[in-house]
PDB file of C-alpha atoms in Angstrom:
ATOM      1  CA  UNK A   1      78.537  88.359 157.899  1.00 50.00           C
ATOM      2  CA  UNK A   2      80.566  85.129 159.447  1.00 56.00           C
ATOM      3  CA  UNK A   3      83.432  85.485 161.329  1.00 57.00           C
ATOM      4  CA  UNK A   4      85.327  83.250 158.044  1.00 55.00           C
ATOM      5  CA  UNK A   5      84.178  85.742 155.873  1.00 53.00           C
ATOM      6  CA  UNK A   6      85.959  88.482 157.704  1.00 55.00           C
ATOM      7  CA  UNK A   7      88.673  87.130 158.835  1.00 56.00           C
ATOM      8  CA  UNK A   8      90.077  86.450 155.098  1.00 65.00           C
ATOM      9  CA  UNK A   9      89.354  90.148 154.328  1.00 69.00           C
ATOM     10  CA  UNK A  10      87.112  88.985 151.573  1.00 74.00           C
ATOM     11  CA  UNK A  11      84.409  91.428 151.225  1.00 82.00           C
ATOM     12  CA  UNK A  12      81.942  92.524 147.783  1.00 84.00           C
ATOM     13  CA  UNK A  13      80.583  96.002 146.643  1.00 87.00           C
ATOM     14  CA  UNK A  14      77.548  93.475 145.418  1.00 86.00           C
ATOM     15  CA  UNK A  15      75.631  92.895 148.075  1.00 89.00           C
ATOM     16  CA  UNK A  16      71.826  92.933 147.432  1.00 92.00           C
ATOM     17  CA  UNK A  17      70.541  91.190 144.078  1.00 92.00           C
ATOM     18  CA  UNK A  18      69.363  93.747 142.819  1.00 93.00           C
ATOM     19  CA  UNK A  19      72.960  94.847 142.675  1.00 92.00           C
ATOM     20  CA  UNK A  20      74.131  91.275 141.219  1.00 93.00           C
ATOM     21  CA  UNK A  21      71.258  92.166 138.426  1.00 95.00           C
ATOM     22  CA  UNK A  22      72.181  95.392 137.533  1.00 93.00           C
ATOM     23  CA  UNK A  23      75.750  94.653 137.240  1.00 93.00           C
ATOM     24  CA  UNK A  24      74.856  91.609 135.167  1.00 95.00           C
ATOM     25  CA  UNK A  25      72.977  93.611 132.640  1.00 95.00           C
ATOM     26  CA  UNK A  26      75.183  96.574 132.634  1.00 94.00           C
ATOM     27  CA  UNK A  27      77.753  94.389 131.637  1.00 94.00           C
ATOM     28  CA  UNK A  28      75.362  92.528 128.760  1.00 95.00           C
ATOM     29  CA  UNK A  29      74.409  96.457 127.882  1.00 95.00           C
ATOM     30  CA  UNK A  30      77.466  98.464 127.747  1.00 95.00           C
ATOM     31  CA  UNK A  31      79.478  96.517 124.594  1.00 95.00           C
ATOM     32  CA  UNK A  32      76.066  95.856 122.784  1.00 96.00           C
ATOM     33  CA  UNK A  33      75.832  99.940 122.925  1.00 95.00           C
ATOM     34  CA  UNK A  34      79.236 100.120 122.093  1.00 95.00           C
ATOM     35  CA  UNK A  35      78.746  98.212 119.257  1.00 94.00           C
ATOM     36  CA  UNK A  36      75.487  99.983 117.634  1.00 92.00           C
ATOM     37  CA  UNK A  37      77.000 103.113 118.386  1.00 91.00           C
ATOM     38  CA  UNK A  38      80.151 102.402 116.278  1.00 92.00           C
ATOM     39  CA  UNK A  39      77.927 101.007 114.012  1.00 89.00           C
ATOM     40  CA  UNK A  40      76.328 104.275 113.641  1.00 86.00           C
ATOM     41  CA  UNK A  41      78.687 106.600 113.023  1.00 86.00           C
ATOM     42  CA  UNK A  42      80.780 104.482 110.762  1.00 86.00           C
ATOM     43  CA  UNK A  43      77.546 103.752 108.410  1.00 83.00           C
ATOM     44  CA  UNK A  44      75.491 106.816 109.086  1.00 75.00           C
ATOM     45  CA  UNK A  45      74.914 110.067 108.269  1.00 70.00           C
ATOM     46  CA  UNK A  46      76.335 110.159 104.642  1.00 70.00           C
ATOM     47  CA  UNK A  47      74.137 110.624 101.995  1.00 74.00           C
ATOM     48  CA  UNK A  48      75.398 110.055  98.670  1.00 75.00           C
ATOM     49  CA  UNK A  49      74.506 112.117  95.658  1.00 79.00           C
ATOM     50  CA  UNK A  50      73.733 110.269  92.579  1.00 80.00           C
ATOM     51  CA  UNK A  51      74.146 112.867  90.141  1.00 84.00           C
ATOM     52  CA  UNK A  52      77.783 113.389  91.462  1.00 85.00           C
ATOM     53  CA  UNK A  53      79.487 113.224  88.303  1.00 87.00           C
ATOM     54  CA  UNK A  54      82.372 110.653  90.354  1.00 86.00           C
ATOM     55  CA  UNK A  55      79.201 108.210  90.696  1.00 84.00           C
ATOM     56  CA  UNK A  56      79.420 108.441  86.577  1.00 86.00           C
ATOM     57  CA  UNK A  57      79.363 104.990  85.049  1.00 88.00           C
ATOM     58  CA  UNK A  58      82.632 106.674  82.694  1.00 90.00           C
ATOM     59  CA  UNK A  59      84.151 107.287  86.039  1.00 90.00           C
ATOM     60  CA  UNK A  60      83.140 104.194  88.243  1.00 89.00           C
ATOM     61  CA  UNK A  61      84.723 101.907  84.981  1.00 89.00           C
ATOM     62  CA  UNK A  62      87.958 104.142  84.847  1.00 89.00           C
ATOM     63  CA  UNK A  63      88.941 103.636  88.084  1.00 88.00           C
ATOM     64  CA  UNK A  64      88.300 100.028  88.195  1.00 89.00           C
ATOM     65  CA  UNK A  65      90.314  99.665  85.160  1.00 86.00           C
ATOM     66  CA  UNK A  66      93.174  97.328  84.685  1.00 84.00           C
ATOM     67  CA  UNK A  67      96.490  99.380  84.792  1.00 82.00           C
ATOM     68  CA  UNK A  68      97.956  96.575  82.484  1.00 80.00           C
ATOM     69  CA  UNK A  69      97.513  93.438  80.316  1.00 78.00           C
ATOM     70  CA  UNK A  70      99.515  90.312  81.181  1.00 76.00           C
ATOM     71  CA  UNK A  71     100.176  88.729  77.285  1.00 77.00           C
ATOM     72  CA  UNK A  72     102.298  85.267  77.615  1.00 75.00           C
ATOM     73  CA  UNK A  73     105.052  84.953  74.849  1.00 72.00           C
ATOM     74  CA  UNK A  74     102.601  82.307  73.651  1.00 69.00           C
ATOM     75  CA  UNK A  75     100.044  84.468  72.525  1.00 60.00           C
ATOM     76  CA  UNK A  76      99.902  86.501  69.703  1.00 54.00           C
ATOM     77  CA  UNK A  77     101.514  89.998  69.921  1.00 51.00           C
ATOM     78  CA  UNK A  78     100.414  91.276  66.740  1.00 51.00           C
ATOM     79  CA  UNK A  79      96.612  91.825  68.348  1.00 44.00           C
ATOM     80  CA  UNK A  80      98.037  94.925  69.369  1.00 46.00           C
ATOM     81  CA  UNK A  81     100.967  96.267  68.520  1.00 46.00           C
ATOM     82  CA  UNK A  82     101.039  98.779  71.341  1.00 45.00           C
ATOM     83  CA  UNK A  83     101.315  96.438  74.091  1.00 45.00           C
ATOM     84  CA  UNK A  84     104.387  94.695  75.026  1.00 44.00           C
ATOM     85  CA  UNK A  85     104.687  91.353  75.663  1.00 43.00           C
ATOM     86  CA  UNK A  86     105.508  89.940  79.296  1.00 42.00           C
ATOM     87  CA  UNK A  87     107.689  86.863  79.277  1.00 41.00           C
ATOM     88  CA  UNK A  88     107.250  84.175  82.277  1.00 40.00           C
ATOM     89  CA  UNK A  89     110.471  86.348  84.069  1.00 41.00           C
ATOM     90  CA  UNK A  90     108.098  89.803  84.243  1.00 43.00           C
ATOM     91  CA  UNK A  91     109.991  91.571  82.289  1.00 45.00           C
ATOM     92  CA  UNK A  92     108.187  93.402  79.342  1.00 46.00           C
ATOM     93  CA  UNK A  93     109.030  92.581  75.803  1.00 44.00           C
ATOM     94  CA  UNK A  94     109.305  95.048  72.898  1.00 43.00           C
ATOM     95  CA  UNK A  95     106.487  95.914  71.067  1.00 45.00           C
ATOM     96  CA  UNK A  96     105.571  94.344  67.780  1.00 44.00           C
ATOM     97  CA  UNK A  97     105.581  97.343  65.721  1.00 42.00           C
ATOM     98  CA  UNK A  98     109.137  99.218  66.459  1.00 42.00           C
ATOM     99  CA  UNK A  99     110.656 101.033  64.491  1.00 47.00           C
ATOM    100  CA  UNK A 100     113.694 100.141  62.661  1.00 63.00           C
ATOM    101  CA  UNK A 101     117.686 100.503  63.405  1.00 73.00           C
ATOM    102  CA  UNK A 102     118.657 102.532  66.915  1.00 77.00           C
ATOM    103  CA  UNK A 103     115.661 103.792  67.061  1.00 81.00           C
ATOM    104  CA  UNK A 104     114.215 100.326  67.883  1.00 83.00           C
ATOM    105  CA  UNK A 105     117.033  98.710  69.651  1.00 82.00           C
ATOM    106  CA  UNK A 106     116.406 101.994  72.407  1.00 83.00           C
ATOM    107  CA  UNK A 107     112.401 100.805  72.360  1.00 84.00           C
ATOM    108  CA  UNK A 108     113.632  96.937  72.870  1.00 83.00           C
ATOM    109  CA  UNK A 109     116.041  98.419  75.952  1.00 82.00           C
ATOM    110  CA  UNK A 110     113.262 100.472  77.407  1.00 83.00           C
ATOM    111  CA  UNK A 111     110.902  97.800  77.664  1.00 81.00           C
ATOM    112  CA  UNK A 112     113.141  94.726  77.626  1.00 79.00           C
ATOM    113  CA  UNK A 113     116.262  96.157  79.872  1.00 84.00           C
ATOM    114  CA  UNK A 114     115.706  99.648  81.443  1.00 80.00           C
ATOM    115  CA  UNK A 115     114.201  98.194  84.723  1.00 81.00           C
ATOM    116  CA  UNK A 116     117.621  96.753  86.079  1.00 85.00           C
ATOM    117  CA  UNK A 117     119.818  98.712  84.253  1.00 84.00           C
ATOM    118  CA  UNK A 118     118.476 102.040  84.660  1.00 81.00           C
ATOM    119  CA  UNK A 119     117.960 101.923  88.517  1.00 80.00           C
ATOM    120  CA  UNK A 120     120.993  99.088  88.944  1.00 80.00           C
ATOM    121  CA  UNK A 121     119.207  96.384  90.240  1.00 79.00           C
ATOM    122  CA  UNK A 122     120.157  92.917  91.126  1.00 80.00           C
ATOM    123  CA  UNK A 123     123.427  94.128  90.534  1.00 81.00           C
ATOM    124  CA  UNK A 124     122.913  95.040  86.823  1.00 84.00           C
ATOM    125  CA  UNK A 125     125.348  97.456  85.650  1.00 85.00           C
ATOM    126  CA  UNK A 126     123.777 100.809  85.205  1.00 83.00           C
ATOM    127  CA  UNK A 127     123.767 101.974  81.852  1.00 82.00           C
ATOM    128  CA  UNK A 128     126.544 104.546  80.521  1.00 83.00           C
ATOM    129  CA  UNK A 129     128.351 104.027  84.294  1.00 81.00           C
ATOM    130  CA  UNK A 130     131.848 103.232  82.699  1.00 82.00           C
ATOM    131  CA  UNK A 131     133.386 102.126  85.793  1.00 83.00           C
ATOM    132  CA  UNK A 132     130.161  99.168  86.042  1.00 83.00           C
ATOM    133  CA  UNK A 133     130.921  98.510  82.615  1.00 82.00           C
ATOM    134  CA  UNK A 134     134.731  98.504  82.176  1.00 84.00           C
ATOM    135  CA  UNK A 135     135.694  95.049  83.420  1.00 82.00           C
ATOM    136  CA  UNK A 136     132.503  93.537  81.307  1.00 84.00           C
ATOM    137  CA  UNK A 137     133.744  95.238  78.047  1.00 83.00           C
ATOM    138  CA  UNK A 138     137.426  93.651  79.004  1.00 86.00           C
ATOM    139  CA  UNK A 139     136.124  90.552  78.854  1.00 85.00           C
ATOM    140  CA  UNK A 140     134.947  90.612  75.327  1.00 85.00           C
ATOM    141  CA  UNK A 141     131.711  91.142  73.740  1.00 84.00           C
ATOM    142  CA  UNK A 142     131.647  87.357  72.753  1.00 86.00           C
ATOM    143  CA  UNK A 143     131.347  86.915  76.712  1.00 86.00           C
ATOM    144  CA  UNK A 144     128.775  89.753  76.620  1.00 85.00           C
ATOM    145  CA  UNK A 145     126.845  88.082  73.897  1.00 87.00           C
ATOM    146  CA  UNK A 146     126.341  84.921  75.716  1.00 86.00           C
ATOM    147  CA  UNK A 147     125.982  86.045  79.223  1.00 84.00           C
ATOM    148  CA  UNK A 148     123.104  87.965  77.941  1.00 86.00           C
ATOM    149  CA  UNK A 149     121.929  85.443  75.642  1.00 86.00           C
ATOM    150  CA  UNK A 150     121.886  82.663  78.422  1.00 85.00           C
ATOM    151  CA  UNK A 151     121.708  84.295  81.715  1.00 85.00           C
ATOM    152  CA  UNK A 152     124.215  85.176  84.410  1.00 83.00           C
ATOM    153  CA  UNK A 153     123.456  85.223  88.003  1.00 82.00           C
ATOM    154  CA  UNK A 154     120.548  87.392  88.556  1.00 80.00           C
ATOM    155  CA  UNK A 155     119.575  87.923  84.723  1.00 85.00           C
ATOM    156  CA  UNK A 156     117.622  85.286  82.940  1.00 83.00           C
ATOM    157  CA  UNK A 157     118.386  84.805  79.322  1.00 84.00           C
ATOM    158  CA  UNK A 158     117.876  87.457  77.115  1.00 83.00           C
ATOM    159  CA  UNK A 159     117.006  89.927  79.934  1.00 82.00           C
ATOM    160  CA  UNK A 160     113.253  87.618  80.511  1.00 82.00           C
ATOM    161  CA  UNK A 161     111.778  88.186  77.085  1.00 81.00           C
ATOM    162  CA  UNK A 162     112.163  84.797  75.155  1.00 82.00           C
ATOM    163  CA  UNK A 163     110.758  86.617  72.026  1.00 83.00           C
ATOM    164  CA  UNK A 164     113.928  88.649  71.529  1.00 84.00           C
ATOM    165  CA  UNK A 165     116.079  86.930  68.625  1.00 86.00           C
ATOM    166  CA  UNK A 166     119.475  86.585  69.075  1.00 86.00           C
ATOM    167  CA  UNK A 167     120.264  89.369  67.198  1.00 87.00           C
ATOM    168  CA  UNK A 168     118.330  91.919  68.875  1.00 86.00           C
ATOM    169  CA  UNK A 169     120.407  90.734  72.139  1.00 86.00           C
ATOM    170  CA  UNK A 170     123.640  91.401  70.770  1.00 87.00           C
ATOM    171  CA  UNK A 171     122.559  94.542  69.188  1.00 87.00           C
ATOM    172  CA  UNK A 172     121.061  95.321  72.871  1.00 86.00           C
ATOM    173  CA  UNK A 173     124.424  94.631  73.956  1.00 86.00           C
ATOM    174  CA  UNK A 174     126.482  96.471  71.369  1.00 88.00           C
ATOM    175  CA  UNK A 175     123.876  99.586  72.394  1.00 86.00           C
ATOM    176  CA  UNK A 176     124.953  99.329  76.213  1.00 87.00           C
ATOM    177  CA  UNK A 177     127.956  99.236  75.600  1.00 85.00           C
ATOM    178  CA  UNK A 178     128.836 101.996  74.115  1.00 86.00           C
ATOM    179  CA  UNK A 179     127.056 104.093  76.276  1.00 82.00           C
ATOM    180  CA  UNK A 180     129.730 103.182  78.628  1.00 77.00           C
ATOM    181  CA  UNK A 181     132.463 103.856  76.303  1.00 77.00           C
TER     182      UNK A 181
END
């Protein structure tokens, strides 16, 4: 070595070429293996039974299927009467084919209503919490009506389903109402 090289301190574990080589391909060699070798045991070794009855073609097309159907207020409801309708909002509307009087008013509220007002959210009064409810019932149902005909604050009109008539909302309303009282 030169006295320069020495006198810096500057000294190298590599210091043959063969060393330089095998260094160079170790490092080339080492993530290549890496890679195969994760390769391999992510991909490998699992064999997969055909006649598994969760390869099915009944089971493969449950699984993949839809957990709901997204029907605009501008399509037809009465295709099927079981599903609701979904307005623009995401709320879900009543289904077609309720049945009459309370009984149908409670299906309207479960789809229509029960998402805020069950769980109180966006600040919805809960329903049957009296204290929630007490100030809104001061007010006047007329005030009721049309805050839940038009909206207020967080809800949009007639809680997001545009199919509900006017009628239905006030009988929604008379419903919550006294389940507070």
């Amino acid at each position: 070595m030169s006295e320069i090289d020495e006198e810096e301190g500057h000294t190298s574990s590599i210091k043959t070429p063969k060393q330089l080589i095998t260094v160079v391909l170790a490092a080339f060699l080492f993530p290549v293996l890496t890679i195969i070798l994760l390769a391999q045991l992510v991909t490998g070794d699992r064999t997969v039974d055909q006649n598994d009855p969760i390869y099915s073609d009944e089971a493969v097309a449950k699984r993949l299927k839809p957990v709901g159907r997204l029907i605009m207020a501008s399509d037809s409801p009465q295709a099927d009467e079981n599903v609701g309708v979904a307005s623009q909002a995401g709320t879900v509307a009543a289904p077609a084919a309720a049945a009459d009087g309370a009984d149908r008013i409670k299906t309207i509220y479960t789809a229509s209503c029960a998402a805020c007002h069950t769980s109180g959210a966006a600040g919805a009064p809960k329903l049957g919490d009296k204290s929630t409810w007490a100030s809104r019932i001061k007010s006047g149902t007329d005030t009721l009506y049309n805050s839940a005909i038009k909206g207020k604050n967080a809800m949009p009109a007639k809680g997001g389903n545009a199919s509900l008539s006017d009628a239905d909302v006030k009988a929604l309303v008379d419903y919550m109402v006294s389940q507070a009282k």
